[in-house]
């Protein structure tokens, strides 16, 4: 019997999963226009490797980054690059950044790629290279490059965890994936096990996904994939959080400031495993994923196998459009998603859900009352923080205390916010405090650098001054001697002139003048 | 479609401050009704005066501070504070005791600190203790229970006279509380067995609440039932009530075993005075108690310890008010030192060791 562990707190939320999970998985048409923001994850942008007017094929690399943290971006259908211009990003800031726009030609011509059905013969490094080249990032939401995550370096890994605990309400894309493509997930897990060199793989799945569990069990009952443990975990938000799932399945905790690999674990979303399978065995780069489109504001909720780069508006159109009740557009789930101002934004690799909520389906910001210190927030915090104390100190701008109460450990799951009877937007306070801390840290680093520079300059100036002084000293000393000899010389010359009155004065002059020039030591 | 922007989470539970206050008030109703029934019209008048004055004081403070009066009054916290003050008063105390009590609780206990959530001390206990120190006579004149409409129960006009005209209660209608009687007798050299007889002590009557005492405190049973309902509704946690009651019970048992004549046993302690009310309704006040479960255990145990110590060796017969205030003062200290272990960190808040001794 497998022992499950518990994490502190958590919430039983209304799942709202039926609407989208009951509808069959549909394949979204290729939209007339695809948009690929060059900034896929915070940090450096990828550089476009195509030009306006270029014809690109499906699966062709259109942008590359400069390091392992920045895997390539592929065209998800064939067509012509019509623009490379700033476009709004699907990011809370709504800021614009460069994006490649492709007008699709409807041909969907594929790019020649290399498949490796015999991947057992490939070395882990080679598999990692294929994963990187296929542009695979974590599809659970964080979009962390998979090739980096599967390269734990010197850390000893003994367990691969596949995250199928889709804990956030409304989202059913992983459920749909496991129901329709269980083999791809399991085979992808095998590949990842080979990359990591581990024997143990745990697939964690929430117990409110019976169809997906059945699909996996049916395959295992035929005797295949016995090396992968499918483990059902109680539906409790946020079991699907990486740190929480690691705790549930292994009882280990990821040390603060560490990564899962420090606990001997690498955790991958089930969607990522399927993408790895497609990349390695079929040679298909990451150009499509399953996206849930749901909420009372959508006419026909469901899951769509969607090309990456598809504008949200098109996906909404395929889903029957907005219903009259549509009120808010959310990318992601209701607990951790971001609210969008426009549906012209494209779906990026990490987009798992388009939630259009209807009237009264979500609560907008409410009038916050004073904190009554009821402690409900601390009770539900999956990290076991004291949100109430963090709130007091955040409000008082006491950053030192906020840090002391470990605001940086907050995973922004929203549990505290959800239960607060005073409707205090706690997570907003913590996000603000965190970014202030980051800014302060940046300032500190900057100040440290400036101080180091200043000190180095002071030392250099001091040294130069000293050297100049020494040089002057030496020059003086050096001059003192030649002076004596020059006098001697002059006397000698004078004496010689008396003897040789026809001697030219020119040579005298040069020798006289060159002497001090040659003397000072060079430094 | 007009898209409204906001930040996650976009969904909230139905829990509201008003709902919490309403539940606590509801849990107080049985014990209060019982008190009004056995102590008659004066108790009802005093309760009404106290609660209304609490609301008036709150409204006045909010007006002075320029805060929205209606919205804050509706949060129910002033109603609850006033109600709790009323429950701790001698039922036949004059009207101005209720007014002064409510004033101390709301103005001094709460609003001067900035209102709801800001006060370091429990407002009701602050009022009780201040009244006890300032008006010892009025605060220790206890009415005896009587069946409604019986000959010993005061009628409407008598009730009005007792509460509003300062009419002194007819002799024979007042008497000492059990716990007061125990202390008085003890000071005169009589042991517990004698004092319990002279005080007509009966375990069942005491538990039900048929005895002299504060307006809403006499029925330990009804107070406890209200508290248990709050526990079931998860409005309060078990940590404070359990540790408080267990501490009192254990200390009482130990000392009763040592000297049964000098020290009262656990049943006597748990069914008298304000212990039940303190355990379920006063010490569990969110604002003035620690936030971590471990801190709450310490807090409850501290309250229990002081209650027992003051009752047994102190000058006052009842120590619940003082004990809670003392522990309220310690709450920030407890909160500072007692913190839960954060995921990925050790008990002291340091990051867990990374493999290979890296930090």
Short mmCIF file of N, CA and C in Angstrom, two decimals, chain A residues 154-155 243-244 247 252-258 262 322 326-330 333-342 356 362-363 365 369-374 383-386 388-389 392 401 404-406 408-409 414 417-425 427-428 431, chain B residues 1-18 20-21 71-72 75 114-119 234-235 237 285-293 296 331-332 335-345 348-355 358-359:
data_model
loop_
_atom_site.label_atom_id
_atom_site.label_comp_id
_atom_site.label_asym_id
_atom_site.label_seq_id
_atom_site.Cartn_x
_atom_site.Cartn_y
_atom_site.Cartn_z
N UNK A 154 24.95 17.62 -10.56
CA UNK A 154 25.55 16.73 -9.58
C UNK A 154 24.52 16.16 -8.61
N UNK A 155 23.28 16.67 -8.64
CA UNK A 155 22.28 16.21 -7.67
C UNK A 155 21.83 14.79 -7.98
N UNK A 243 5.69 21.65 -5.15
CA UNK A 243 6.20 21.33 -3.82
C UNK A 243 5.19 20.51 -3.03
N UNK A 244 3.91 20.83 -3.21
CA UNK A 244 2.88 20.11 -2.47
C UNK A 244 2.79 18.66 -2.95
N UNK A 247 5.59 16.56 -1.69
CA UNK A 247 5.35 16.23 -0.27
C UNK A 247 4.32 15.09 -0.16
N UNK A 252 8.83 14.12 1.15
CA UNK A 252 10.01 15.00 1.21
C UNK A 252 9.60 16.46 1.00
N UNK A 253 10.42 17.34 1.48
CA UNK A 253 10.16 18.75 1.24
C UNK A 253 11.31 19.35 0.44
N UNK A 254 10.96 20.20 -0.48
CA UNK A 254 11.98 20.91 -1.24
C UNK A 254 12.52 22.01 -0.34
N UNK A 255 13.83 22.00 -0.04
CA UNK A 255 14.35 23.03 0.85
C UNK A 255 14.13 24.42 0.25
N UNK A 256 13.84 25.37 1.12
CA UNK A 256 13.72 26.75 0.67
C UNK A 256 15.02 27.13 -0.03
N UNK A 257 14.92 27.86 -1.10
CA UNK A 257 16.05 28.26 -1.93
C UNK A 257 16.63 27.11 -2.72
N UNK A 258 16.08 25.91 -2.55
CA UNK A 258 16.54 24.77 -3.34
C UNK A 258 15.57 24.51 -4.47
N UNK A 262 16.96 18.92 -5.32
CA UNK A 262 17.64 18.85 -4.02
C UNK A 262 16.96 17.86 -3.09
N UNK A 322 -18.92 33.92 -27.10
CA UNK A 322 -19.29 34.30 -25.74
C UNK A 322 -20.79 34.19 -25.55
N UNK A 326 -21.04 36.70 -20.31
CA UNK A 326 -19.58 36.82 -20.18
C UNK A 326 -19.18 38.11 -19.48
N UNK A 327 -18.31 37.96 -18.50
CA UNK A 327 -17.96 39.11 -17.68
C UNK A 327 -16.45 39.31 -17.60
N UNK A 328 -15.73 38.21 -17.44
CA UNK A 328 -14.30 38.35 -17.21
C UNK A 328 -13.55 37.27 -17.99
N UNK A 329 -12.42 37.67 -18.58
CA UNK A 329 -11.61 36.75 -19.37
C UNK A 329 -10.35 36.43 -18.58
N UNK A 330 -10.17 35.14 -18.28
CA UNK A 330 -9.05 34.74 -17.44
C UNK A 330 -8.20 33.71 -18.18
N UNK A 333 -6.61 29.40 -14.29
CA UNK A 333 -7.77 29.09 -13.47
C UNK A 333 -8.20 30.26 -12.61
N UNK A 334 -9.27 30.06 -11.82
CA UNK A 334 -9.80 31.14 -11.02
C UNK A 334 -8.95 31.47 -9.79
N UNK A 335 -8.03 30.59 -9.41
CA UNK A 335 -7.23 30.85 -8.22
C UNK A 335 -5.91 31.55 -8.54
N UNK A 336 -5.30 31.17 -9.66
CA UNK A 336 -3.97 31.69 -9.97
C UNK A 336 -3.85 32.28 -11.37
N UNK A 337 -4.95 32.32 -12.10
CA UNK A 337 -4.90 32.82 -13.46
C UNK A 337 -4.67 34.32 -13.52
N UNK A 338 -4.55 34.82 -14.74
CA UNK A 338 -4.42 36.27 -14.88
C UNK A 338 -5.61 36.77 -15.69
N UNK A 339 -6.08 37.95 -15.32
CA UNK A 339 -7.23 38.46 -16.04
C UNK A 339 -6.73 39.28 -17.22
N UNK A 340 -7.33 39.06 -18.38
CA UNK A 340 -6.86 39.67 -19.63
C UNK A 340 -7.80 40.78 -20.05
N UNK A 341 -7.22 41.77 -20.73
CA UNK A 341 -8.02 42.90 -21.16
C UNK A 341 -8.53 42.71 -22.58
N UNK A 342 -7.98 41.73 -23.29
CA UNK A 342 -8.37 41.58 -24.70
C UNK A 342 -8.23 40.12 -25.11
N UNK A 356 -13.81 32.03 -19.26
CA UNK A 356 -14.65 33.23 -19.41
C UNK A 356 -15.78 33.10 -18.40
N UNK A 362 -17.70 34.69 -10.58
CA UNK A 362 -16.54 35.01 -9.77
C UNK A 362 -16.85 36.27 -8.97
N UNK A 363 -16.17 36.40 -7.88
CA UNK A 363 -16.38 37.61 -7.09
C UNK A 363 -15.33 38.62 -7.51
N UNK A 365 -13.37 42.35 -6.82
CA UNK A 365 -12.82 42.87 -5.57
C UNK A 365 -13.96 43.38 -4.69
N UNK A 369 -12.76 44.68 4.85
CA UNK A 369 -13.01 45.10 6.23
C UNK A 369 -11.71 44.93 7.01
N UNK A 370 -11.67 45.46 8.24
CA UNK A 370 -10.44 45.26 9.01
C UNK A 370 -10.19 43.77 9.28
N UNK A 371 -8.92 43.41 9.39
CA UNK A 371 -8.56 42.04 9.75
C UNK A 371 -9.00 41.79 11.19
N UNK A 372 -9.72 40.68 11.41
CA UNK A 372 -10.13 40.37 12.78
C UNK A 372 -9.26 39.27 13.37
N UNK A 373 -8.16 39.00 12.74
CA UNK A 373 -7.18 38.01 13.22
C UNK A 373 -7.78 36.64 13.44
N UNK A 374 -8.72 36.25 12.61
CA UNK A 374 -9.41 34.98 12.83
C UNK A 374 -8.49 33.80 12.56
N UNK A 383 1.85 26.42 2.67
CA UNK A 383 3.27 26.55 2.99
C UNK A 383 3.43 26.74 4.50
N UNK A 384 2.29 26.87 5.18
CA UNK A 384 2.29 27.08 6.63
C UNK A 384 2.91 28.42 7.02
N UNK A 385 2.61 29.42 6.23
CA UNK A 385 3.02 30.78 6.58
C UNK A 385 1.97 31.39 7.50
N UNK A 386 2.22 32.59 7.99
CA UNK A 386 1.24 33.32 8.79
C UNK A 386 0.78 34.54 7.99
N UNK A 388 -1.60 36.47 8.08
CA UNK A 388 -2.11 37.61 8.82
C UNK A 388 -0.97 38.52 9.27
N UNK A 389 0.09 37.93 9.78
CA UNK A 389 1.25 38.73 10.17
C UNK A 389 1.88 39.40 8.94
N UNK A 392 -0.15 42.44 8.11
CA UNK A 392 0.12 43.60 8.98
C UNK A 392 1.41 44.29 8.56
N UNK A 401 10.42 42.83 8.48
CA UNK A 401 9.55 41.84 9.12
C UNK A 401 8.87 40.93 8.09
N UNK A 404 11.22 38.44 7.28
CA UNK A 404 11.43 37.54 8.43
C UNK A 404 10.30 36.52 8.52
N UNK A 405 9.09 36.92 8.12
CA UNK A 405 7.97 35.99 8.10
C UNK A 405 7.88 35.24 6.78
N UNK A 406 8.95 35.28 5.99
CA UNK A 406 9.13 34.45 4.80
C UNK A 406 8.12 34.69 3.70
N UNK A 408 8.76 35.47 0.89
CA UNK A 408 9.34 34.94 -0.36
C UNK A 408 8.99 33.47 -0.57
N UNK A 409 8.53 32.79 0.49
CA UNK A 409 8.14 31.39 0.34
C UNK A 409 6.71 31.24 -0.16
N UNK A 414 -3.43 31.64 -3.41
CA UNK A 414 -4.69 32.33 -3.22
C UNK A 414 -5.59 31.74 -2.15
N UNK A 417 -6.52 34.30 0.61
CA UNK A 417 -7.42 35.28 0.04
C UNK A 417 -8.84 34.73 -0.03
N UNK A 418 -8.92 33.49 -0.46
CA UNK A 418 -10.21 32.84 -0.66
C UNK A 418 -11.02 32.76 0.63
N UNK A 419 -10.36 32.42 1.73
CA UNK A 419 -11.11 32.20 2.96
C UNK A 419 -11.30 33.47 3.80
N UNK A 420 -10.58 34.54 3.50
CA UNK A 420 -10.60 35.71 4.39
C UNK A 420 -12.01 36.26 4.55
N UNK A 421 -12.54 36.27 5.78
CA UNK A 421 -13.90 36.78 5.98
C UNK A 421 -13.97 38.29 5.84
N UNK A 422 -12.83 38.95 5.89
CA UNK A 422 -12.81 40.41 5.73
C UNK A 422 -12.53 40.82 4.28
N UNK A 423 -12.43 39.82 3.40
CA UNK A 423 -12.21 40.07 1.97
C UNK A 423 -10.97 40.93 1.71
N UNK A 424 -9.92 40.67 2.44
CA UNK A 424 -8.68 41.42 2.23
C UNK A 424 -7.92 40.76 1.07
N UNK A 425 -7.51 41.55 0.07
CA UNK A 425 -6.77 40.94 -1.06
C UNK A 425 -5.34 40.60 -0.65
N UNK A 427 -3.15 38.19 -1.30
CA UNK A 427 -2.11 37.82 -2.28
C UNK A 427 -1.55 39.06 -2.96
N UNK A 428 -2.44 40.04 -3.20
CA UNK A 428 -1.94 41.28 -3.81
C UNK A 428 -0.91 41.96 -2.93
N UNK A 431 2.28 39.91 -3.23
CA UNK A 431 2.97 40.13 -4.51
C UNK A 431 3.71 41.46 -4.48
N UNK B 1 -18.93 42.63 -24.84
CA UNK B 1 -18.49 42.21 -23.50
C UNK B 1 -17.48 43.22 -22.97
N UNK B 2 -17.77 43.75 -21.81
CA UNK B 2 -16.77 44.63 -21.20
C UNK B 2 -15.98 43.81 -20.19
N UNK B 3 -14.71 43.72 -20.44
CA UNK B 3 -13.89 42.86 -19.58
C UNK B 3 -13.44 43.63 -18.35
N UNK B 4 -13.69 43.06 -17.19
CA UNK B 4 -13.23 43.73 -15.97
C UNK B 4 -11.94 43.08 -15.52
N UNK B 5 -10.98 43.92 -15.21
CA UNK B 5 -9.66 43.43 -14.82
C UNK B 5 -9.55 43.40 -13.30
N UNK B 6 -8.91 42.37 -12.80
CA UNK B 6 -8.58 42.32 -11.38
C UNK B 6 -7.52 41.27 -11.24
N UNK B 7 -7.11 40.97 -10.01
CA UNK B 7 -6.05 39.98 -9.90
C UNK B 7 -6.52 38.78 -9.10
N UNK B 8 -5.86 37.65 -9.35
CA UNK B 8 -6.26 36.38 -8.78
C UNK B 8 -6.11 36.43 -7.25
N UNK B 9 -6.82 35.63 -6.50
CA UNK B 9 -7.89 34.74 -6.95
C UNK B 9 -9.18 35.47 -7.29
N UNK B 10 -9.91 34.87 -8.23
CA UNK B 10 -11.14 35.51 -8.70
C UNK B 10 -12.36 34.96 -7.99
N UNK B 11 -12.15 34.07 -7.07
CA UNK B 11 -13.28 33.45 -6.39
C UNK B 11 -13.03 33.49 -4.88
N UNK B 12 -14.13 33.54 -4.13
CA UNK B 12 -14.02 33.68 -2.68
C UNK B 12 -15.03 32.79 -1.98
N UNK B 13 -14.73 32.41 -0.77
CA UNK B 13 -15.71 31.67 0.01
C UNK B 13 -16.78 32.64 0.50
N UNK B 14 -17.85 32.07 1.07
CA UNK B 14 -18.95 32.92 1.54
C UNK B 14 -18.69 33.49 2.92
N UNK B 15 -17.60 33.07 3.55
CA UNK B 15 -17.33 33.50 4.91
C UNK B 15 -17.23 35.03 5.00
N UNK B 16 -17.91 35.58 6.00
CA UNK B 16 -17.90 37.03 6.17
C UNK B 16 -17.77 37.36 7.64
N UNK B 17 -17.22 38.52 7.93
CA UNK B 17 -17.10 38.97 9.31
C UNK B 17 -18.48 38.99 9.98
N UNK B 18 -19.46 39.54 9.27
CA UNK B 18 -20.81 39.63 9.83
C UNK B 18 -21.33 38.25 10.21
N UNK B 20 -19.62 35.61 11.05
CA UNK B 20 -18.93 35.09 12.23
C UNK B 20 -19.53 35.71 13.50
N UNK B 21 -19.69 37.04 13.47
CA UNK B 21 -20.26 37.72 14.64
C UNK B 21 -21.67 37.21 14.94
N UNK B 71 -21.94 51.04 7.98
CA UNK B 71 -21.22 49.86 7.51
C UNK B 71 -20.50 49.16 8.66
N UNK B 72 -19.86 49.94 9.53
CA UNK B 72 -19.09 49.33 10.60
C UNK B 72 -20.02 48.75 11.68
N UNK B 75 -21.13 45.32 11.06
CA UNK B 75 -20.22 44.17 11.16
C UNK B 75 -20.52 43.34 12.41
N UNK B 114 -8.20 51.99 17.51
CA UNK B 114 -8.41 52.03 16.06
C UNK B 114 -9.55 51.16 15.60
N UNK B 115 -10.32 50.62 16.54
CA UNK B 115 -11.50 49.86 16.14
C UNK B 115 -11.24 48.37 16.00
N UNK B 116 -12.14 47.74 15.28
CA UNK B 116 -12.13 46.28 15.16
C UNK B 116 -10.76 45.76 14.70
N UNK B 117 -10.29 44.76 15.42
CA UNK B 117 -9.06 44.10 15.02
C UNK B 117 -7.79 44.73 15.57
N UNK B 118 -7.92 45.90 16.21
CA UNK B 118 -6.71 46.62 16.63
C UNK B 118 -6.47 46.55 18.14
N UNK B 119 -7.48 46.12 18.89
CA UNK B 119 -7.37 46.20 20.35
C UNK B 119 -6.52 45.08 20.93
N UNK B 234 -16.86 25.49 13.21
CA UNK B 234 -15.48 25.90 12.92
C UNK B 234 -15.30 27.42 13.01
N UNK B 235 -16.13 28.05 13.84
CA UNK B 235 -15.96 29.49 14.08
C UNK B 235 -14.78 29.67 15.05
N UNK B 237 -11.56 27.49 17.23
CA UNK B 237 -10.77 26.27 17.22
C UNK B 237 -10.85 25.59 18.59
N UNK B 285 -11.50 34.95 21.58
CA UNK B 285 -11.60 36.16 20.78
C UNK B 285 -10.39 36.21 19.83
N UNK B 286 -10.68 36.24 18.53
CA UNK B 286 -9.61 36.19 17.53
C UNK B 286 -8.57 37.29 17.74
N UNK B 287 -9.12 38.49 17.97
CA UNK B 287 -8.25 39.67 17.93
C UNK B 287 -7.19 39.62 19.01
N UNK B 288 -7.56 39.09 20.19
CA UNK B 288 -6.66 39.21 21.33
C UNK B 288 -5.99 37.90 21.71
N UNK B 289 -6.13 36.88 20.87
CA UNK B 289 -5.46 35.61 21.19
C UNK B 289 -4.44 35.28 20.10
N UNK B 290 -3.47 34.41 20.41
CA UNK B 290 -2.41 34.10 19.42
C UNK B 290 -2.97 33.43 18.18
N UNK B 291 -2.23 33.49 17.10
CA UNK B 291 -2.75 32.96 15.85
C UNK B 291 -2.33 31.53 15.56
N UNK B 292 -1.18 31.08 16.09
CA UNK B 292 -0.75 29.72 15.76
C UNK B 292 -1.38 28.73 16.73
N UNK B 293 -1.66 27.51 16.28
CA UNK B 293 -2.26 26.51 17.17
C UNK B 293 -1.43 26.30 18.44
N UNK B 296 -1.91 29.11 20.72
CA UNK B 296 -3.22 29.07 21.35
C UNK B 296 -3.26 28.10 22.52
N UNK B 331 0.00 37.95 24.41
CA UNK B 331 -0.27 37.44 23.06
C UNK B 331 0.77 37.86 22.01
N UNK B 332 1.15 39.13 21.97
CA UNK B 332 2.17 39.50 20.96
C UNK B 332 3.48 38.76 21.17
N UNK B 335 2.95 35.22 19.95
CA UNK B 335 2.93 35.23 18.49
C UNK B 335 4.33 35.42 17.91
N UNK B 336 5.15 36.16 18.63
CA UNK B 336 6.50 36.39 18.12
C UNK B 336 7.35 35.13 18.21
N UNK B 337 7.21 34.42 19.31
CA UNK B 337 8.10 33.27 19.50
C UNK B 337 7.55 31.95 18.98
N UNK B 338 6.24 31.81 18.99
CA UNK B 338 5.66 30.53 18.57
C UNK B 338 5.12 30.66 17.16
N UNK B 339 5.88 30.12 16.22
CA UNK B 339 5.45 30.17 14.82
C UNK B 339 5.47 28.76 14.25
N UNK B 340 4.57 28.49 13.32
CA UNK B 340 4.58 27.16 12.72
C UNK B 340 5.80 26.97 11.83
N UNK B 341 6.14 25.71 11.60
CA UNK B 341 7.27 25.42 10.71
C UNK B 341 6.82 25.59 9.27
N UNK B 342 7.54 26.41 8.56
CA UNK B 342 7.21 26.70 7.17
C UNK B 342 7.74 25.57 6.28
N UNK B 343 6.99 25.25 5.22
CA UNK B 343 7.44 24.22 4.25
C UNK B 343 8.85 24.55 3.76
N UNK B 344 9.71 23.56 3.82
CA UNK B 344 11.07 23.75 3.31
C UNK B 344 12.01 24.42 4.28
N UNK B 345 11.52 24.67 5.52
CA UNK B 345 12.37 25.29 6.54
C UNK B 345 12.29 24.48 7.82
N UNK B 348 13.22 26.79 13.26
CA UNK B 348 13.73 28.14 13.51
C UNK B 348 13.61 29.04 12.28
N UNK B 349 13.06 28.49 11.21
CA UNK B 349 12.86 29.31 10.02
C UNK B 349 14.04 29.29 9.07
N UNK B 350 15.06 28.45 9.39
CA UNK B 350 16.20 28.37 8.46
C UNK B 350 15.86 27.40 7.35
N UNK B 351 16.35 27.65 6.14
CA UNK B 351 16.08 26.70 5.05
C UNK B 351 16.60 25.31 5.42
N UNK B 352 15.86 24.28 5.00
CA UNK B 352 16.34 22.92 5.23
C UNK B 352 17.67 22.75 4.50
N UNK B 353 18.49 21.84 5.02
CA UNK B 353 19.79 21.61 4.40
C UNK B 353 19.62 21.07 2.99
N UNK B 354 20.41 21.58 2.09
CA UNK B 354 20.46 21.01 0.76
C UNK B 354 21.42 19.84 0.83
N UNK B 355 21.25 18.85 -0.07
CA UNK B 355 22.18 17.72 -0.04
C UNK B 355 23.62 18.22 -0.24
N UNK B 358 25.09 22.05 1.38
CA UNK B 358 24.97 23.41 0.87
C UNK B 358 23.79 24.09 1.54
N UNK B 359 23.86 25.37 1.61
CA UNK B 359 22.73 26.11 2.19
C UNK B 359 22.25 27.17 1.26
#
